CSV table of C-alpha atoms in Angstrom, one decimal:
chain,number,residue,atom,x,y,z
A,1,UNK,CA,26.2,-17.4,15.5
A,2,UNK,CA,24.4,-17.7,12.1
A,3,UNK,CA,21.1,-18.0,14.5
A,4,UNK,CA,22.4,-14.6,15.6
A,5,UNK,CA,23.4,-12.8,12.4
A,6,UNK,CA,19.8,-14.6,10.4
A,7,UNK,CA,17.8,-12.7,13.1
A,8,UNK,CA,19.9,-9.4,12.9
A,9,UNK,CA,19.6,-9.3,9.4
A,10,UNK,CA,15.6,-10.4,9.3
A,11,UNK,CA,15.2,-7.2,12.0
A,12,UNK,CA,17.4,-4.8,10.1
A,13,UNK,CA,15.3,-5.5,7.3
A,14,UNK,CA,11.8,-5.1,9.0
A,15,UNK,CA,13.2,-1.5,10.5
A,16,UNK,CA,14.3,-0.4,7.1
A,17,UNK,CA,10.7,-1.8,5.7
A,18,UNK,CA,9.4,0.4,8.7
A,19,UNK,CA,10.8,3.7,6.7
A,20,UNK,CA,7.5,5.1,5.6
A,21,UNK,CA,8.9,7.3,2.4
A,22,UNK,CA,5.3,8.5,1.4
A,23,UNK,CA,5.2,10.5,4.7
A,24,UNK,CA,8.7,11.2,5.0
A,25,UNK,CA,9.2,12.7,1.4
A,26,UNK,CA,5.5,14.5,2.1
A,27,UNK,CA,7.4,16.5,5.0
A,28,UNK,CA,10.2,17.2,3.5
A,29,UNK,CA,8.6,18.8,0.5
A,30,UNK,CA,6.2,20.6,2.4
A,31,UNK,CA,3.2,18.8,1.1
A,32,UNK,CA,-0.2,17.7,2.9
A,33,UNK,CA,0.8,14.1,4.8
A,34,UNK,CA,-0.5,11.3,2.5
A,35,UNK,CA,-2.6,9.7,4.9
A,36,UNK,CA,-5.1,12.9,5.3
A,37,UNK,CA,-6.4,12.5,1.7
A,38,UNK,CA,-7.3,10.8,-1.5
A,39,UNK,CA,-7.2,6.9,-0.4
A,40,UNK,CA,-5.1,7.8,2.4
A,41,UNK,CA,-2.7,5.6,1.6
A,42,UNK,CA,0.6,6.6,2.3
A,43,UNK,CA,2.0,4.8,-0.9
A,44,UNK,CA,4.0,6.5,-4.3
A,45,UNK,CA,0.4,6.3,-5.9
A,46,UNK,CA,-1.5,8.7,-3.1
A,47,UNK,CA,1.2,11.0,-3.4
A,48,UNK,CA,0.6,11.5,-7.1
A,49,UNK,CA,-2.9,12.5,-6.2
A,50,UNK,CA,-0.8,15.5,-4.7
A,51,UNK,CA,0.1,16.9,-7.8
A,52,UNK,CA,3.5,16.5,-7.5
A,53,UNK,CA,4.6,14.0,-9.5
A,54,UNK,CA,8.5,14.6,-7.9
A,55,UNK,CA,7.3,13.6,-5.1
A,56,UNK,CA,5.9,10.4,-6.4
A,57,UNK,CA,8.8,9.5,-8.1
A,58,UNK,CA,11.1,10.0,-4.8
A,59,UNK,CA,8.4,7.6,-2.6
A,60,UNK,CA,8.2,5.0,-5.5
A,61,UNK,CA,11.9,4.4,-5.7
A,62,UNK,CA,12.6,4.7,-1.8
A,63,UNK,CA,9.8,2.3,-1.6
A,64,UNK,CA,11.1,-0.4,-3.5
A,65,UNK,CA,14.7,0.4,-2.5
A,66,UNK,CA,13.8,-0.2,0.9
A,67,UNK,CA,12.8,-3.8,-0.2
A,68,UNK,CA,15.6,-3.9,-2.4
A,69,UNK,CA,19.1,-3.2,-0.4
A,70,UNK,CA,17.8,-5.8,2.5
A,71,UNK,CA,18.1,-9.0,0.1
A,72,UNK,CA,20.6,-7.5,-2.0
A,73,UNK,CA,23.1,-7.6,1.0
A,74,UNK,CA,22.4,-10.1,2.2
A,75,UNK,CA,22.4,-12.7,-1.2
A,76,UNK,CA,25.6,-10.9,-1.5
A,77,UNK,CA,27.3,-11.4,1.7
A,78,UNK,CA,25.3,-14.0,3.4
A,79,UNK,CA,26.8,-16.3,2.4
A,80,UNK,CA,30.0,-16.4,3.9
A,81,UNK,CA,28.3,-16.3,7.5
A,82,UNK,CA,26.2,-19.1,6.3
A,83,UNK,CA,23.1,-17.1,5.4
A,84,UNK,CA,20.9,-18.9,2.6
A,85,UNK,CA,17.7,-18.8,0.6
A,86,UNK,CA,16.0,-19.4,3.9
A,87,UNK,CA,17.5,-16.5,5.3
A,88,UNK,CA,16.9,-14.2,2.4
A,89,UNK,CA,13.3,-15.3,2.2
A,90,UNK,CA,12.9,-14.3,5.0
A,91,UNK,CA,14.4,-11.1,4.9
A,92,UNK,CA,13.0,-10.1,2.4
A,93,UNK,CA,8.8,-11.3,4.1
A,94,UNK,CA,10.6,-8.7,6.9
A,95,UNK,CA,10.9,-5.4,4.5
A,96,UNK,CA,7.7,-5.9,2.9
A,97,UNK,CA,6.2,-6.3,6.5
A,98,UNK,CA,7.8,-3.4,7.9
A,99,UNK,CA,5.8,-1.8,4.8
A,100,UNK,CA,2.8,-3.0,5.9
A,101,UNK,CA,3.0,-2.4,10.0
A,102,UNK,CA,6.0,0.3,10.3
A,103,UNK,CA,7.0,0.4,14.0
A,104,UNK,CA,7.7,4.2,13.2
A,105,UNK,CA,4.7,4.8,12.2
A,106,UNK,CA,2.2,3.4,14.5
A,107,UNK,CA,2.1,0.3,12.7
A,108,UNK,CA,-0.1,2.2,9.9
A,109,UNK,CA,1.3,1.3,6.4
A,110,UNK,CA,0.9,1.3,2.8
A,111,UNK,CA,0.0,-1.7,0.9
A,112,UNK,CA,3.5,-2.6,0.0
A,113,UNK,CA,3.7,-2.6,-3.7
A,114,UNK,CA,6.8,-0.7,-4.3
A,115,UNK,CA,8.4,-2.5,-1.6
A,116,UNK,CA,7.2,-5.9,-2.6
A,117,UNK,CA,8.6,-5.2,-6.5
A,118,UNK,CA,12.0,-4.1,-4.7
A,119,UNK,CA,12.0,-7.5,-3.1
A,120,UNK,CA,11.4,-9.3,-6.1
A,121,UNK,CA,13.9,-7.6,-7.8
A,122,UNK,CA,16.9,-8.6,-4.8
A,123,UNK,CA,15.7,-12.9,-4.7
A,124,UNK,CA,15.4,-12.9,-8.4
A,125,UNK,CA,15.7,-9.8,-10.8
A,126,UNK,CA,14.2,-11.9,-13.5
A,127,UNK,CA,11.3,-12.6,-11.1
A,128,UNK,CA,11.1,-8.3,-10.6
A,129,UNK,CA,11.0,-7.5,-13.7
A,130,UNK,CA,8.7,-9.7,-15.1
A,131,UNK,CA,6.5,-8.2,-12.4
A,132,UNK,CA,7.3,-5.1,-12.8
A,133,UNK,CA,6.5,-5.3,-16.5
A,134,UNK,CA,3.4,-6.7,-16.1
A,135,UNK,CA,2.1,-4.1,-13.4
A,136,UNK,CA,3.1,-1.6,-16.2
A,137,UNK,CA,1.3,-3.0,-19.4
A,138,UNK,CA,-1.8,-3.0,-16.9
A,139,UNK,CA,-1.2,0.2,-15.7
A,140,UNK,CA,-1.1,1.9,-19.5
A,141,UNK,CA,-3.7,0.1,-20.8
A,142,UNK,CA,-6.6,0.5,-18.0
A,143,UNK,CA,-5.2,3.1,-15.8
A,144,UNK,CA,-6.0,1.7,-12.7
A,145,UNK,CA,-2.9,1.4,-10.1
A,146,UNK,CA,-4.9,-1.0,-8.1
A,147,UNK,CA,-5.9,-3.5,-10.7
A,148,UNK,CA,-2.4,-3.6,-11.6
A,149,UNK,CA,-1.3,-4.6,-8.3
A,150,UNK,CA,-4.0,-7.0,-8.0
A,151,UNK,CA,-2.9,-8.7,-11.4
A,152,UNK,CA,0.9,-8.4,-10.9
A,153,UNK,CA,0.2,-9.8,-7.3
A,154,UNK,CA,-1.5,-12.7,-8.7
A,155,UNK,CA,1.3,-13.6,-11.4
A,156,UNK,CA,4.2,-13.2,-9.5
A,157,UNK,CA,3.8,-16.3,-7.8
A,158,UNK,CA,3.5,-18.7,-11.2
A,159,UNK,CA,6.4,-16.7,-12.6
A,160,UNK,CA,7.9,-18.4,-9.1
A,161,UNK,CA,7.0,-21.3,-9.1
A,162,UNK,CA,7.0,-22.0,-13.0
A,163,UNK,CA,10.8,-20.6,-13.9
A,164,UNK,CA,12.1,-20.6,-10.7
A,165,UNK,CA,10.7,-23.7,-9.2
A,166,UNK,CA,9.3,-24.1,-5.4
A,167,UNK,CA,11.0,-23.2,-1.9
A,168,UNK,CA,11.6,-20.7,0.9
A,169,UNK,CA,11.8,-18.0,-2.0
A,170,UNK,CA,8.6,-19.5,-3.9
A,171,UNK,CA,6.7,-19.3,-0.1
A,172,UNK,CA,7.6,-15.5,0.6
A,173,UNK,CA,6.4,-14.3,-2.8
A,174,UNK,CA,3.0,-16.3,-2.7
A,175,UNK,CA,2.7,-14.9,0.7
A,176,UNK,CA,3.5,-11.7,0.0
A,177,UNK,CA,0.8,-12.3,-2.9
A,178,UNK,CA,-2.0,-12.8,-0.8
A,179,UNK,CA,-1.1,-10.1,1.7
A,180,UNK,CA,-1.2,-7.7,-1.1
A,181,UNK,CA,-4.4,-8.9,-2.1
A,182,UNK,CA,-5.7,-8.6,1.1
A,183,UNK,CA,-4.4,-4.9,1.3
A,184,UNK,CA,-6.3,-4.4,-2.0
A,185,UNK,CA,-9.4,-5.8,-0.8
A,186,UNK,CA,-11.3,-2.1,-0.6
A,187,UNK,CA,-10.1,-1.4,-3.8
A,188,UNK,CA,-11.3,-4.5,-5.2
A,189,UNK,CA,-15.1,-3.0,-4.4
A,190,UNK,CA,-14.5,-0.2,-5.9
A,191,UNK,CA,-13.5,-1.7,-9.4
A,192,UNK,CA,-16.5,-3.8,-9.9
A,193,UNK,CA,-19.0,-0.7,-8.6
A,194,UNK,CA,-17.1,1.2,-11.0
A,195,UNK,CA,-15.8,4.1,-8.3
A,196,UNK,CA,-12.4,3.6,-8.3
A,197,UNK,CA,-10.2,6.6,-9.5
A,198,UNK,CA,-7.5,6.2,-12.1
A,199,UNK,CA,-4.0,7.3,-12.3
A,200,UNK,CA,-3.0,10.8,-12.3
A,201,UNK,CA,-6.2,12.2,-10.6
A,202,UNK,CA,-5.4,15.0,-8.3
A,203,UNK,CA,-7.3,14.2,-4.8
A,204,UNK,CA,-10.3,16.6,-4.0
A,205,UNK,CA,-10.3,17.0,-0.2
A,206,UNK,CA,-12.8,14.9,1.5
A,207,UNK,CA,-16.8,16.0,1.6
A,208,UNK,CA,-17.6,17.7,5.4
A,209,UNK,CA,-20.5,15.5,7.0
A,210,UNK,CA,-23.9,16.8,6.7
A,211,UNK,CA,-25.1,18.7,8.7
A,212,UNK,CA,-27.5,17.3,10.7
A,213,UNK,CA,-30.9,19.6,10.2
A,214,UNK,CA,-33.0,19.4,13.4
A,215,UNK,CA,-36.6,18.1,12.1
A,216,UNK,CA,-39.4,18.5,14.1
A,217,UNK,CA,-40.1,14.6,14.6
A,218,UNK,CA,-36.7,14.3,16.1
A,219,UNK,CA,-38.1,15.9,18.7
A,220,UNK,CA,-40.4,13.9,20.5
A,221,UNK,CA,-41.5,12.0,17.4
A,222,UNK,CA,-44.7,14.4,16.9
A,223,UNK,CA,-44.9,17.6,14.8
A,224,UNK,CA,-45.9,20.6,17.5
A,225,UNK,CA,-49.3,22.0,16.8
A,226,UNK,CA,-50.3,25.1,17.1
A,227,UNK,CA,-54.0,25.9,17.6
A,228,UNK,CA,-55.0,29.3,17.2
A,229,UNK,CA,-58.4,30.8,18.8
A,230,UNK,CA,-60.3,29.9,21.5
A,231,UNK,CA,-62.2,26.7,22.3
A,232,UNK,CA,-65.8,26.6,21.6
């Protein structure tokens, strides 16, 4: 039975991580879908770039509740059905993954931050808000989300493993680490060529294609030429 209940919980978790409150809130407040401009992201960050900072605010605390109330529950009442750290490491890999690749959502997520700081917060709140603090003092001071995901990605796995000590719990967080790199990968290009946008930019809509102007050579690779009067 606790094979049973560990694998209820671990899917519970990865349906609830599935919840994709960037588009949900989006609909319900009668704004664009998230994933049709700026980054396209459907994260608490693209919605800013909507200009509705309630609607942020609502997707960034959905986001990382949906990590959050998985773990909670169960460090709370695993245990008396024999559920441990395993299990809870496990569960809370599952929410951030349901973030990631939400079966709702035709596997087409966000890249998890929210959810991944809610997580934190329900292994270890210590572990949260240490990373939740350093997110924020990067945040203020360079105004780039992305680079303080990147950094807060990278230090929540020594805060681990240097309070906290190794384990199931230690392997979920460094995993979840490089998974958030990995998701930040595009932005990483953008911040050393110097084109990434900063926090609190509204989106512009996305440039139409060129239009593709017929030139002469296209056709036929020669320019047509005309000669006028007659042959001599």
């Amino acid at each position: 039975m606790q094979t049973v209940y560990c694998a209820a919980a671990v899917m519970a978790a990865y349906l609830i991580g599935s919840l994709s409150f960037a588009v949900i809130v989006s609909r319900l407040m009668g704004l664009n879908d998230p994933r049709t401009y700026g980054s396209g992201n459907p994260g608490a960050t693209n919605v800013l770039r909507s200009g509705s900072k309630k609607a942020a605010v609502l997707t960034l605390l959905l986001d990382a509740l949906k990590g959050y109330v998985p773990v909670a529950l169960v460090a709370t009442f695993g245990p008396r059905v024999g559920m441990g750290e395993g299990t809870l490491a496990l569960v809370g890999l599952a929410a951030f993954l349901g973030h990631l690749w939400p079966v709702f959502f035709h596997f087409k997520g966000g890249k998890g931050v929210a959810t991944a700081v809610g997580v934190l917060l329900g292994l270890q709140p210590w572990l949260g808000l240490a990373t939740l603090a350093t997110w924020l003092i990067i945040a203020l001071f360079f105004r780039y989300s992305s680079l303080a995901s990147i950094v807060a990605a990278v230090f929540a796995p020594f805060y681990q493993l240097l309070i906290w000590g190794g384990g199931p719990v230690a392997g979920a967080v460094a995993l979840m680490g490089l998974l958030l790199l990995w998701r930040h990968a595009a932005n990483i290009q953008k911040l050393l060529a110097g084109t990434e946008s900063k926090l609190g930019h509204k989106a512009t809509p996305p440039a139409p294609p060129p239009h593709d102007h017929h030139h002469p050579a296209k056709h036929g690779g020669r320019h047509p030429h005309h000669h006028h009067g007659a042959k001599r």
